[in-house]
Amino acid sequence: MAEAAELGSARLLAAACREHEAAFGRAPVLAAWAPGRVNLIGEHTDYNCGFVLPMALQLGTVLVGSPTKDGTISIITTSADADKPRRVEFPTPSQSSPLSPGQPRWANYVKGVIQHYKGGPMPGFSAVIASDIPLGGGLSSSAALEVATYTFLQQLCPDDSDLVAKALLCQKAEHTFANMPCGIMDQFISAMGKEGHALLIDCRSLETVLVPLSDASLAVLITNSNVRHTLTGSEYPTRRRQCEEAAAALGKESLRDATMAELEAAKSRLGEEVYRRARHVIGEIARTEQAAQALKNRDYKTFGKLMVESHNSLRDDYEVSCPELDELVAAALEVKGVYGSRMTGGGFGGCTVTLLKAEAAEEAQRHIQEKYSRTATFYLTKPSEGAKVLPL
């Protein structure tokens, strides 16, 4: 599996280098890679100061490039799914002339990181982006792009290499340039992932605990519904506001501090919808802590049960699932050797994640595809390393 990851990033790197030479007439001299992620459990808890348990993927984003002397930044994306144009040019930012978001949308993730970067004076540069993370699949292609950009800039004009500061700056870029009020999980795991481990993140204290996930008898199967989700609409911000409303009604800074008993006592003061949103978050925070402990104990049966409870809560209380995701989860749970399955990511499409015995992986893929009303795409994966510099 590790060999497959190396082959994947090597192919991406080679393709990006060829594109750079063809477009700019010279070979790139710097390269960086950052992974996407799958969240095993802990959905919509990060912006509620709760816990999340993601792992870094073997799918990722490569950025290659070279410094230039003309003060211009020129960037090309090779993604066929990206909104056009696929090449952008703009001057290096300065205090008197900062960068601002605009079109195409994909470039805003890159521009935001460049604008907020705290390293030394930034030269102009040419760059090419290549990725094998499915866009809109809920596997955090956006954070991978931000963290790969930051890792590239660290070679161009070094900073102090603080990983927490790196993740926070990439999150800030997404807030201010992509207008997406995301939590910290995606940037943290892309920057800090460790091979063979999931990462329990306390989204309030920003403390992290590595949780071993290297059992050779175990596999993680990601199933892409191929229903593309977009989080820039009103659904995500609306749920975030509902959580803040519930916390305020309970007299708490965030739902992290609330108990289920306190929520039940305040039910009459909350609208039915706000109550259900809060019930999901409070329950999910508790489930995530329990799941991390179960994983440490190699109690995969309990972990799987918590995954299913998480999915049902996301479907019924948070209302961010969709019929296709529900179909995929139901089909996975029919397979012998599957411990648990759930939707993962923001919802409204994207992927499911399934924890299962490695020996059941082939049968699970066959059965899920047979039962699914559309065509699914499968990724069998293990926890990967976080962002890194690639040698050229």
Short mmCIF file of N, CA, C and O in Angstrom, two decimals, residues 109 171 174-182 231-232 236-237 240:
data_model
loop_
_atom_site.label_atom_id
_atom_site.label_comp_id
_atom_site.label_asym_id
_atom_site.label_seq_id
_atom_site.Cartn_x
_atom_site.Cartn_y
_atom_site.Cartn_z
N TYR A 109 -7.60 29.50 -3.33
CA TYR A 109 -6.94 28.71 -2.27
C TYR A 109 -5.43 28.97 -2.27
O TYR A 109 -4.80 29.07 -1.22
N GLN A 171 -5.87 27.51 7.02
CA GLN A 171 -7.29 27.67 7.36
C GLN A 171 -7.73 29.11 7.13
O GLN A 171 -8.81 29.37 6.57
N GLU A 174 -8.46 29.80 3.58
CA GLU A 174 -9.76 29.28 3.13
C GLU A 174 -10.91 30.17 3.60
O GLU A 174 -11.88 30.38 2.89
N HIS A 175 -10.78 30.68 4.83
CA HIS A 175 -11.81 31.58 5.35
C HIS A 175 -11.89 32.87 4.53
O HIS A 175 -12.98 33.32 4.16
N THR A 176 -10.73 33.47 4.28
CA THR A 176 -10.72 34.83 3.73
C THR A 176 -10.75 34.88 2.21
O THR A 176 -11.27 35.83 1.64
N PHE A 177 -10.19 33.86 1.54
CA PHE A 177 -10.13 33.91 0.08
C PHE A 177 -11.14 32.98 -0.60
O PHE A 177 -11.63 33.29 -1.68
N ALA A 178 -11.45 31.83 0.05
CA ALA A 178 -12.44 30.92 -0.54
C ALA A 178 -13.82 31.11 0.10
O ALA A 178 -14.79 30.48 -0.31
N ASN A 179 -13.87 31.97 1.12
CA ASN A 179 -15.14 32.30 1.80
C ASN A 179 -15.81 31.04 2.36
O ASN A 179 -17.02 30.89 2.29
N MET A 180 -14.98 30.16 2.91
CA MET A 180 -15.48 28.91 3.48
C MET A 180 -15.08 28.85 4.95
O MET A 180 -13.90 28.72 5.27
N PRO A 181 -16.05 28.96 5.89
CA PRO A 181 -15.71 29.02 7.32
C PRO A 181 -15.42 27.65 7.91
O PRO A 181 -16.06 27.20 8.86
N CYS A 182 -14.40 26.96 7.36
CA CYS A 182 -14.10 25.59 7.77
C CYS A 182 -13.46 25.55 9.16
O CYS A 182 -12.91 26.54 9.64
N LEU A 231 -19.49 23.06 -0.84
CA LEU A 231 -19.76 23.61 0.48
C LEU A 231 -19.85 25.13 0.47
O LEU A 231 -19.92 25.75 1.52
N THR A 232 -19.84 25.72 -0.70
CA THR A 232 -19.84 27.18 -0.72
C THR A 232 -21.25 27.76 -0.70
O THR A 232 -21.43 28.96 -0.68
N TYR A 236 -23.67 24.73 4.82
CA TYR A 236 -22.62 24.69 5.86
C TYR A 236 -22.71 25.89 6.79
O TYR A 236 -22.79 25.73 8.01
N PRO A 237 -22.71 27.13 6.26
CA PRO A 237 -22.83 28.28 7.16
C PRO A 237 -24.10 28.26 8.00
O PRO A 237 -24.09 28.68 9.16
N ARG A 240 -23.59 25.93 10.88
CA ARG A 240 -22.66 26.55 11.84
C ARG A 240 -23.40 27.58 12.70
O ARG A 240 -23.21 27.64 13.92
#
